[in-house]
Coordinates of C-alpha atoms and ligand atoms in Angstrom, one line a residue:
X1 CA -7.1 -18.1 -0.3
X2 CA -9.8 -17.7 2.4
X3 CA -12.5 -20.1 2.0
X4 CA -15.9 -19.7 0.4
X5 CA -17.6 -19.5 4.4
X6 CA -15.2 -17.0 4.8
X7 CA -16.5 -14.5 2.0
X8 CA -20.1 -15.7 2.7
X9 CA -19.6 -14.3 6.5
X10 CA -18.0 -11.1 5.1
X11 CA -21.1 -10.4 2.9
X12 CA -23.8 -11.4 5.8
X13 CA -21.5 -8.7 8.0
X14 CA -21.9 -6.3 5.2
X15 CA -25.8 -6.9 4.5
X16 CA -26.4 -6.6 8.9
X17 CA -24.6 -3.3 8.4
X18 CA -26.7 -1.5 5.7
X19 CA -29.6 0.1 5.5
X20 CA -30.5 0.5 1.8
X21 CA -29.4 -2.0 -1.3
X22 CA -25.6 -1.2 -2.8
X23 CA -24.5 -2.5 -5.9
X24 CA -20.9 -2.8 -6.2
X25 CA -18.9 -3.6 -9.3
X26 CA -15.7 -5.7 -9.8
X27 CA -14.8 -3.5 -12.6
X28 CA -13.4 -4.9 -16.3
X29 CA -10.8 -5.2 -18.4
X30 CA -8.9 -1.7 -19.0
X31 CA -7.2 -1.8 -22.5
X32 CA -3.1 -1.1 -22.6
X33 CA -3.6 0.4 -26.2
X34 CA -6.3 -0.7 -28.4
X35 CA -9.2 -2.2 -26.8
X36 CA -8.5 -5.7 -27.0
X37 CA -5.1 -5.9 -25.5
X38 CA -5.7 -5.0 -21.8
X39 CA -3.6 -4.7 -18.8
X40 CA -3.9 -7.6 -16.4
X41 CA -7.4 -7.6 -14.7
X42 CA -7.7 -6.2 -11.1
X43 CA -10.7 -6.0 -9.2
X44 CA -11.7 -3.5 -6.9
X45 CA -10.4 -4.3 -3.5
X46 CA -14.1 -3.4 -2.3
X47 CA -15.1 -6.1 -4.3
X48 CA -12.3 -8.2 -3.6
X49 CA -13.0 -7.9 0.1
X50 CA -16.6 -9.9 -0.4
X51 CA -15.6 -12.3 -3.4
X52 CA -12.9 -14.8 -4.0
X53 CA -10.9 -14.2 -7.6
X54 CA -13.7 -12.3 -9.0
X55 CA -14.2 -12.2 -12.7
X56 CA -14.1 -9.1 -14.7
X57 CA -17.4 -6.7 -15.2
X58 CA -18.8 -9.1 -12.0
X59 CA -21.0 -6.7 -10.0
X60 CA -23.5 -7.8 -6.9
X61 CA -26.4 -6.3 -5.4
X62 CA -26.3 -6.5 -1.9
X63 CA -30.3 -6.4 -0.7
X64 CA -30.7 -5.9 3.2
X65 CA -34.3 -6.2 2.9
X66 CA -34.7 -10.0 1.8
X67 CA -30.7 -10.9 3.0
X68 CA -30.2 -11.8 -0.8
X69 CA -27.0 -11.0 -2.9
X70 CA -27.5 -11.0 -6.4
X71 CA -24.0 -11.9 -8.8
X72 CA -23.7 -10.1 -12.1
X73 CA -21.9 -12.0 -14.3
X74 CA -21.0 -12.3 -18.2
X75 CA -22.8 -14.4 -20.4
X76 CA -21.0 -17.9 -21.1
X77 CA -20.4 -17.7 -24.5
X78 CA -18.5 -19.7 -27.1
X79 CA -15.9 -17.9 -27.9
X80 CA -15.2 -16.8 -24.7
X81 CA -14.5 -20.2 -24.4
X82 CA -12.4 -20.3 -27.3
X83 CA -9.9 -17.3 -27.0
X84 CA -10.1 -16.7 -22.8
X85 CA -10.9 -20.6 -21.8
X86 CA -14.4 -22.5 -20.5
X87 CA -15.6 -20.8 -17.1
X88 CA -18.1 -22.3 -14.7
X89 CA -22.1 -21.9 -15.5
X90 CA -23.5 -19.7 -13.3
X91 CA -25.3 -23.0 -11.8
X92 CA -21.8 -23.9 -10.3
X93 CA -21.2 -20.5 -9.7
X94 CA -24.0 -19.8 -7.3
X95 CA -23.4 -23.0 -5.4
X96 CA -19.8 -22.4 -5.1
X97 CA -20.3 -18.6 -3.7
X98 CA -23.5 -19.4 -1.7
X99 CA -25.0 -16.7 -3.4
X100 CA -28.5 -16.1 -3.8
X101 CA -28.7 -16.3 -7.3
X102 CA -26.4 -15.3 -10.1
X103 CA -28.0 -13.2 -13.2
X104 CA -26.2 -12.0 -16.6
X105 CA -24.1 -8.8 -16.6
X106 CA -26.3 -7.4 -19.6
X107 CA -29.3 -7.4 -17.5
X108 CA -28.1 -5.9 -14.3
X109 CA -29.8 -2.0 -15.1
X110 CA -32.8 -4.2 -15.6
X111 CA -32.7 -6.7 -13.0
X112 CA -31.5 -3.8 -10.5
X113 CA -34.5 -1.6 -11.4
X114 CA -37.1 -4.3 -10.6
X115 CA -35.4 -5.2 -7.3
X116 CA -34.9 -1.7 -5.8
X117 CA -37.9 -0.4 -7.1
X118 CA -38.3 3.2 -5.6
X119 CA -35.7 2.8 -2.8
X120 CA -32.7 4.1 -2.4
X121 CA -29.3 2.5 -4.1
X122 CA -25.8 3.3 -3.4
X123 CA -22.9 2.4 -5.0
X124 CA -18.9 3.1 -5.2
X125 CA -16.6 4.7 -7.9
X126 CA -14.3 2.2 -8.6
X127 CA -11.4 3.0 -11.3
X128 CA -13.0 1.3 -13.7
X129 CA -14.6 4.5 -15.1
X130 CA -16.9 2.9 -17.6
X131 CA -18.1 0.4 -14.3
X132 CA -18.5 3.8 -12.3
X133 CA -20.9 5.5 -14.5
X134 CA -23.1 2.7 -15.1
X135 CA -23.5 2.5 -11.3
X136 CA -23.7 6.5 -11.0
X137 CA -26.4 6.2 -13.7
X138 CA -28.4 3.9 -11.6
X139 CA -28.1 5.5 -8.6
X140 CA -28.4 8.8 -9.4
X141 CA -25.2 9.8 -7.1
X142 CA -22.5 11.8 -8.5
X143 CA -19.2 8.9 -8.5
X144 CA -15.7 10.1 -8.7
X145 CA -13.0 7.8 -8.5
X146 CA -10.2 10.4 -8.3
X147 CA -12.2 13.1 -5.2
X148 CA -12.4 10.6 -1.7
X149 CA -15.3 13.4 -1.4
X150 CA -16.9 11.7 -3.9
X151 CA -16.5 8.2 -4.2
X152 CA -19.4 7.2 -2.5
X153 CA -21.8 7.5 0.2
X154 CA -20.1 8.7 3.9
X155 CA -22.1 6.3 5.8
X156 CA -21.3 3.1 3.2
X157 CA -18.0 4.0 3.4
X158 CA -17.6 3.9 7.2
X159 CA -19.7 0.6 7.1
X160 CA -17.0 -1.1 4.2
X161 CA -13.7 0.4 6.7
X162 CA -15.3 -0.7 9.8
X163 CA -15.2 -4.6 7.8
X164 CA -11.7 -3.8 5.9
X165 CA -10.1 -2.5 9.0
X166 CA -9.9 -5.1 11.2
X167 CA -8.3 -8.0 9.5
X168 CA -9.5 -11.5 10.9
X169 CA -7.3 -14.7 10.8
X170 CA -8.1 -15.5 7.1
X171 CA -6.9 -12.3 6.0
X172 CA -4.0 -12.4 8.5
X173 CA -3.1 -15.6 6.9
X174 CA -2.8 -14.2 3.4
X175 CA -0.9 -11.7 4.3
X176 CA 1.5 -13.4 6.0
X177 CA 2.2 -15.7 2.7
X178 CA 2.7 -12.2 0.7
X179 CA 5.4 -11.5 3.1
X180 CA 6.6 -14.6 2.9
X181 CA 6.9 -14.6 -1.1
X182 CA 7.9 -11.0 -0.3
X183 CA 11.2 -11.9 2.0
X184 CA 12.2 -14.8 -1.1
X185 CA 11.9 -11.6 -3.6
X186 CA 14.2 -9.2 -1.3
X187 CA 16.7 -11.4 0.2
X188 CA 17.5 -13.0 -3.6
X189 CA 17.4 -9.4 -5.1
X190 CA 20.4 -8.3 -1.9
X191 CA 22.1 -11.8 -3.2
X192 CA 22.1 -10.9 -7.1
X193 CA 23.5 -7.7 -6.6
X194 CA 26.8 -6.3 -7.6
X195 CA 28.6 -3.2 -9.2
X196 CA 28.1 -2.9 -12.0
X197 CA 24.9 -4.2 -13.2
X198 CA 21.3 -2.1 -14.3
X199 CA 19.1 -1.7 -11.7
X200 CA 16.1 -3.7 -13.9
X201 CA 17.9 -6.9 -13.7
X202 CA 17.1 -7.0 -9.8
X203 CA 13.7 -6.1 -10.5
X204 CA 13.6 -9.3 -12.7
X205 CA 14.4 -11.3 -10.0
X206 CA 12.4 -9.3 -7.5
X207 CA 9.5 -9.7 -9.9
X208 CA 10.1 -12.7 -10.9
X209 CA 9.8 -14.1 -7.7
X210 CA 6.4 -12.8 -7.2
X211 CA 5.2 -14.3 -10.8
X212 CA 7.0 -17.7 -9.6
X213 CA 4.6 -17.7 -6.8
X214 CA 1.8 -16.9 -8.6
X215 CA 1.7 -13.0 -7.0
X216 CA 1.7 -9.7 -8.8
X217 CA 3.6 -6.6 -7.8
X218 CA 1.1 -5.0 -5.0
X219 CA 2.0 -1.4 -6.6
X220 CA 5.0 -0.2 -9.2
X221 CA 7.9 -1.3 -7.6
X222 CA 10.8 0.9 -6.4
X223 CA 14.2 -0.1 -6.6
X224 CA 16.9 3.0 -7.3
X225 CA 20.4 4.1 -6.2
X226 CA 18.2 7.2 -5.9
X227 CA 16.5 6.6 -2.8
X228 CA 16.0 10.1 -2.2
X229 CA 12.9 9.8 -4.8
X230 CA 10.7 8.6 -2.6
X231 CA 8.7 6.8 -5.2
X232 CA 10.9 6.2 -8.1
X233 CA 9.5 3.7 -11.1
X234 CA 12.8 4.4 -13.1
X235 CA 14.8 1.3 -13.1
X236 CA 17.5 2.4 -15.3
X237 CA 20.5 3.2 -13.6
X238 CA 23.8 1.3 -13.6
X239 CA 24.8 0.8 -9.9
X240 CA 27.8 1.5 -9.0
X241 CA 30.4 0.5 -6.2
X242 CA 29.8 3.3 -4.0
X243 CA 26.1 3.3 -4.4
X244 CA 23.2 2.2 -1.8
X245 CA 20.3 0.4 -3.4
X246 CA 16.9 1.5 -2.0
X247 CA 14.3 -1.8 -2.7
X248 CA 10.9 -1.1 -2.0
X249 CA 8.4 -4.1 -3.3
X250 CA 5.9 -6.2 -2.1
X251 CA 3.7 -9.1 -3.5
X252 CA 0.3 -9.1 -4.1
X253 CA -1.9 -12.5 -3.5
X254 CA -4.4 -13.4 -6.0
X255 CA -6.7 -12.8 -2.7
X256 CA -5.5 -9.4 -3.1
X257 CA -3.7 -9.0 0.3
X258 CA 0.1 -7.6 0.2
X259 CA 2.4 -6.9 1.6
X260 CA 4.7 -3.3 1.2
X261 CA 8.5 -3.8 2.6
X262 CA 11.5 -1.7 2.3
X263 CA 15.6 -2.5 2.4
X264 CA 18.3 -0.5 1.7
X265 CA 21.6 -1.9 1.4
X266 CA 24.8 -0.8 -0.5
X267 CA 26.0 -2.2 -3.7
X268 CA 29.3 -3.7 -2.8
X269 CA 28.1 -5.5 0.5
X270 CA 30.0 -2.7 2.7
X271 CA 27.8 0.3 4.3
X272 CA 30.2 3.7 3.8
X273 CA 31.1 4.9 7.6
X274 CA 28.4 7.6 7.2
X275 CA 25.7 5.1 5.4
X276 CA 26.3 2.8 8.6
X277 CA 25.7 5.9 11.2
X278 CA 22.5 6.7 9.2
X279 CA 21.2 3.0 8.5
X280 CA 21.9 2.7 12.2
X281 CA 19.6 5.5 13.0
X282 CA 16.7 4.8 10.2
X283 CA 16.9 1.0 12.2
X284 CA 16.6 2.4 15.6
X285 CA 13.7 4.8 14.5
X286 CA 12.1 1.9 12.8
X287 CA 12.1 -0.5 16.2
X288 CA 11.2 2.3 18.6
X289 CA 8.1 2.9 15.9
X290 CA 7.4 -0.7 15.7
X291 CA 7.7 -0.9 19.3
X292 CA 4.8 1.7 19.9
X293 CA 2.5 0.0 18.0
X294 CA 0.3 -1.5 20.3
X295 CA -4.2 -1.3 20.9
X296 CA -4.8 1.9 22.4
X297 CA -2.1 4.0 20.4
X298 CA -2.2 6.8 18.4
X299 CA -0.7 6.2 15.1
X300 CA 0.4 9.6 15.2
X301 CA 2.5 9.8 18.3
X302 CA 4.0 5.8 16.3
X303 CA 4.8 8.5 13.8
X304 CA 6.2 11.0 16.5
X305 CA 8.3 8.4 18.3
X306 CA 10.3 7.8 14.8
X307 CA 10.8 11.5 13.8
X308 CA 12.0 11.8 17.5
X309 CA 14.6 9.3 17.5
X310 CA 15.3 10.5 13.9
X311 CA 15.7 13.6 14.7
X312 CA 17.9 12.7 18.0
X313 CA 20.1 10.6 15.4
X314 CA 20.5 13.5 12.7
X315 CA 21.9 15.9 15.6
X316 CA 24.5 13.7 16.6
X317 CA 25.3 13.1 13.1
X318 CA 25.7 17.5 13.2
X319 CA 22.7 17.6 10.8
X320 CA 20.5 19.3 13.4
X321 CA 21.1 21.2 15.9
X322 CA 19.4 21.7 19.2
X323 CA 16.8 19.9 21.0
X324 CA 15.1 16.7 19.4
X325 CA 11.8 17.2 20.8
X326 CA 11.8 20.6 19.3
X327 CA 13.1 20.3 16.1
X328 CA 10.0 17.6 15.7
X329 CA 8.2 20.3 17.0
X330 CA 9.5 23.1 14.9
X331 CA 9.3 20.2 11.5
X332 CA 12.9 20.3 11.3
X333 CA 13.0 16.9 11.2
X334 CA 11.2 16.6 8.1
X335 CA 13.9 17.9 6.1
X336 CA 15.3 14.6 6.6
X337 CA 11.8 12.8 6.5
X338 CA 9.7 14.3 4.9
X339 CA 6.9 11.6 4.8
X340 CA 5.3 10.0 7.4
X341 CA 5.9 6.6 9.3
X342 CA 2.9 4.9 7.6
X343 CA -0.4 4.1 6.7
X344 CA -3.2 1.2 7.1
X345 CA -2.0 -2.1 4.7
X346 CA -4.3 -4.9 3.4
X347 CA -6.3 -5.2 -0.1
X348 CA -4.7 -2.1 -0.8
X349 CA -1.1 -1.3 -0.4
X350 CA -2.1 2.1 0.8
X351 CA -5.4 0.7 2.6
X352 CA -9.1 2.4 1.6
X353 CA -6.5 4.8 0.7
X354 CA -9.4 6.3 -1.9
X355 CA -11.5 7.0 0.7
X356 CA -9.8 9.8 2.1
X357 CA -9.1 11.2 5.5
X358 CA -12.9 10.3 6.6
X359 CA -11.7 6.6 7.1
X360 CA -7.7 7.3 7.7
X361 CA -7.7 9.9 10.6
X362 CA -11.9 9.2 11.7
X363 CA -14.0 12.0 12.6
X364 CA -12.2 14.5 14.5
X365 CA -8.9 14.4 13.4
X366 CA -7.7 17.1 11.1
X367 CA -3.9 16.6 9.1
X368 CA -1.1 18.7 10.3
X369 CA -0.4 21.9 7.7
X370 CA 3.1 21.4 8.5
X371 CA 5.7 20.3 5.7
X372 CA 6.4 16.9 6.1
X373 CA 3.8 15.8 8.9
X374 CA 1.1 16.7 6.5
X375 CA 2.3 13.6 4.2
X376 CA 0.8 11.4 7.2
X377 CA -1.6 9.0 5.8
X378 CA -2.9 7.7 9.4
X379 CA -4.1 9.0 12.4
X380 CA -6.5 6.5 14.0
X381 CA -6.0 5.0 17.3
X382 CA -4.6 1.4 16.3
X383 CA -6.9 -1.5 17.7
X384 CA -6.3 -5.5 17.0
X385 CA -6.2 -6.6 13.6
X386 CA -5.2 -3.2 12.3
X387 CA -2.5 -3.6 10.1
X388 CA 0.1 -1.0 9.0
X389 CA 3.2 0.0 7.7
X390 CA 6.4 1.2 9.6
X391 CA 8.6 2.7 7.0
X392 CA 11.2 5.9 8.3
X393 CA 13.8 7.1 6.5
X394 CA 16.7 9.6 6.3
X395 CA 16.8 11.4 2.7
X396 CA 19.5 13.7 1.3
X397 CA 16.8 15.7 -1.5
X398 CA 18.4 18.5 -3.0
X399 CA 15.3 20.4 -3.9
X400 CA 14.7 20.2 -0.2
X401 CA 18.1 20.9 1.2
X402 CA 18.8 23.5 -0.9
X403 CA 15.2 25.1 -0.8
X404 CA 15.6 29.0 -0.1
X405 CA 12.8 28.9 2.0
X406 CA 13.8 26.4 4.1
X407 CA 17.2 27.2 4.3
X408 CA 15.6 30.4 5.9
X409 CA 12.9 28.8 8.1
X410 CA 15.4 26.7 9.9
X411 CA 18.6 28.5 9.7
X412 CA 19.4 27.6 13.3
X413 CA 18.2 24.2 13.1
X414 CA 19.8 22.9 10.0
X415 CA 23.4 22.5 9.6
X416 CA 22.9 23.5 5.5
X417 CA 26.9 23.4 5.1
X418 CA 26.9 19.8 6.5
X419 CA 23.8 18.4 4.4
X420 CA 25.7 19.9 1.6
X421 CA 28.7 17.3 2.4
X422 CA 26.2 14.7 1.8
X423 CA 24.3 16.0 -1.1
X424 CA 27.6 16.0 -2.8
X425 CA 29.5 12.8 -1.8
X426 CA 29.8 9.9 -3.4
X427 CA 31.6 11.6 -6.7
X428 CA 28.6 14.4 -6.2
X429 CA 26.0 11.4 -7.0
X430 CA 25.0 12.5 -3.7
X431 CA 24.0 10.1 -0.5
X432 CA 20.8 9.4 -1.8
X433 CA 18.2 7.7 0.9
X434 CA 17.8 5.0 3.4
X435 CA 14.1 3.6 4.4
X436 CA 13.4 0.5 5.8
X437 CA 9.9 -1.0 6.2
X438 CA 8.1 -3.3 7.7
X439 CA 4.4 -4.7 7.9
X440 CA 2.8 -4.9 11.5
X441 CA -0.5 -6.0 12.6
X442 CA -1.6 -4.7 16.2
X443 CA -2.6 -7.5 18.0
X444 CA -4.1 -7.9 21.6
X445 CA -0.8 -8.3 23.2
X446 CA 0.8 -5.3 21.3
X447 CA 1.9 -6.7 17.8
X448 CA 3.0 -9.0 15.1
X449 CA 5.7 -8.1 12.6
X450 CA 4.7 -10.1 10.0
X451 CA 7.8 -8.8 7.8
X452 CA 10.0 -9.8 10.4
X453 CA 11.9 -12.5 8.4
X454 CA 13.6 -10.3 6.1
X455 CA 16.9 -9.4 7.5
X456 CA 17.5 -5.4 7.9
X457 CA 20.1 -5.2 11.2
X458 CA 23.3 -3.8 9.1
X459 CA 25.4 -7.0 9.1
X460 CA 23.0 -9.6 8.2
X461 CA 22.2 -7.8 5.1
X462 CA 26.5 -7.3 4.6
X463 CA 26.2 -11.0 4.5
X464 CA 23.9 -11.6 2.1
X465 CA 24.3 -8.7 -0.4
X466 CA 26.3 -9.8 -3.7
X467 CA 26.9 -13.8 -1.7
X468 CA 24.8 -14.8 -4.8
X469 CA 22.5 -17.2 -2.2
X470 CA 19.1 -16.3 -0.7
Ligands
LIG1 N1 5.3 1.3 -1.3 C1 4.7 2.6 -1.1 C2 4.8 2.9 0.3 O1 5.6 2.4 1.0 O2 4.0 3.6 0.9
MN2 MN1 6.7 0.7 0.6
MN3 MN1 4.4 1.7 2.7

């Protein structure tokens, strides 16, 4: 966890930066079913990003006129104590933060009111929507969790990314523990696995792993024998000999830094000729992408350099036909891939992903209409401290393959009587999909895999699959 003068230089960054007061809220608990069985608390990574561990309904008002940050917290009550467990007074509280003082949640219409007095507030939607309107009712802006558009202010929002984007050493060092816990959770799920067994009991040990490290899953995870779905939550099918088993997880620190890694590796320790040929391309594309990232780059040419050497792979597998660079061109490619190679990684798996294109491809950068390419989460020009993902794949997606449309569109680009073959092995299961992923910060000298200890070239992770040790 990054130390208290580590949070306290984040907020004094932040209060430099703006120009009016912003209240932003931690958010509270959000109930499963009835109200007081909740899911686990999470607080926004905004939030997150200023405050160690914050509690639930905390909020703070950050005030750029006097320097001072105001805490919101709850009340200390009895039985609070009683059902949830004694919590520091806001005395300890105050002197543990460096905070300028800390004031009871109740109070914080009033105690905002008096402070801001005619000027200007801004706040943020958060999920949290009962958090939201309390800080749309007080500052009078029109909060929408679920529109980037309207989440909050453009400016604020350009002054939080310009902080979240750039991950310093603290942050760096988190990170690196959540890929840590996250190469235990992988390499002992390729161990466990076998014919034969449901795909949930690899997720208990997947999961488990995070819990036994005191992490939480950093977003639902996906492990499927169908890793043509790109984000399948299902965990219920039995996997079988011939299968490939697609694992994409990563933990979550109580910081709230992640990681987000994918593996793919077959069921009975033994990649199928044509699994090997594509695994061997999905690898290649994966390096050559890695390899790319560097200060100065486009993230979308990182994305173009994978669909290239995917797309040179898929011809010699007779898949495409023609020239690489223009079936990227043309998006026949994307048949194959239909996602793109990335996107920024940090408090949030899919980083300041809720604030939309704005932060993700800047000012002047407009997403591509094209199938495929249009699923591009990043285009910013990577700088150090930038972290993001690297994640190609090859997919076999009927309702792609067998799309009319497509099948029109790129009727001289797409062997369709060859993708057929692999929609239909593997006893008509289909081929399913290969991704692998990795996490990789840009640093000054180019960059820093920080996934890098979890094995993915093809016989390493032969070795290790179903050998019971990790
Ligand atoms: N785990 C979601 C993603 O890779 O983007
Ligand atoms: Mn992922
Ligand atoms: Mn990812």
């Amino acid at each position: 966890m990054p130390n208290p003068a580590h949070y306290k230089r984040r907020r004094a960054e932040f209060l430099a930066a703006i120009d009016t007061p912003v209240l932003l809220m931690a958010g509270g608990w959000i109930s499963r079913n009835y109200p007081a069985n909740w899911n686990p608390f999470r607080a926004d990574s905004n939030f997150l990003f200023f405050f160690p561990e914050p509690e639930a309904n905390a909020a703070a008002l950050f005030d750029p006129k006097d320097g001072s940050v105001v805490l919101f917290l709850d009340e200390r009550t009895q039985a609070d104590a009683l059902w949830h467990g004694a919590v520091p007074s806001f005395t300890d509280m105050k002197r543990a933060l460096g905070v300028t003082a800390v004031e009871q949640r109740a109070e914080l219409a009033k105690v905002v009111r008096k402070k801001i007095g005619r000027r200007r507030l801004r706040c943020l939607a958060i999920a949290d929507a009962r958090a939201t309107a309390e800080a749309a009712a007080l500052s009078g802006e029109a909060l929408d969790f679920y529109s980037s558009a309207r989440i909050g202010d453009e400016d604020l929002l350009r002054v939080i990314a310009h902080l979240r984007l750039h991950k310093d050493e603290a942050e760096l060092a988190e990170m690196r523990i959540a890929a840590g816990v996250t190469r235990e959770a992988h390499t002992l799920a390729m161990a466990r696995t076998r014919p034969g067994i449901y795909e949930q009991e690899l997720v208990g040990h997947v999961e488990g792993t995070f819990a036994r490290h005191g992490c939480v899953p950093a977003y639902n995870t996906i492990l499927s024998v169908r890793g043509e779905v790109l984000h399948n939550h299902a965990h219920g099918n039995l996997m079988l000999e011939t299968d490939q088993v697609l694992l994409d997880a990563g933990a979550e620190r109580p910081s709230g830094y992640c990681a987000d890694v994918t593996r793919t590796w077959p069921v009975n320790g033994h990649f199928s000729p044509e699994a090997r040929d594509v695994y061997d391309i999905v690898l290649a594309a994966e390096k050559a992408a890695i390899d790319a990232v560097r200060p100065g780059a486009r993230y979308r040419d990182v994305h173009m350099t994978a669909a290239r050497v995917l797309a040179d792979g898929l011809v010699q597998l007779g898949l495409l036909k023609g020239d690489p660079g223009a079936l990227v061109e043309s998006g026949a490619h994307a048949l194959f891939f239909p996602h793109g190679t990335g996107h920024l990684l940090g408090l949030d798996v899919h980083d300041m992903e809720a604030f939309g294109d704005l932060i993700a491809y800047g000012k002047d950068r407009q997403r591509s209409k094209q199938f495929g390419t249009a699923y591009l989460r990043l285009d910013l020009d990577l700088a150090p401290g930038m972290c993001v993902t690297i994640e190609p794949g090859i997919y076999f997606v009927p309702a792609i393959l067998r799309d009319a449309a497509f099948k029109k569109q790129f009727k001289g680009q797409v062997d369709f009587r060859r993708a057929e073959e692999f929609l239909t092995m593997n006893s008509l299961r289909g081929f399913g999909g290969i991704r692998i992923e990795d996490d990789v910060v840009c640093t000054a000298a180019g960059r820093e895999v920080l996934t890098a200890a979890i094995p993915k070239e093809r016989l390493a992770v032969e070795a290790l699959v179903g050998s019971g040790v990790a």
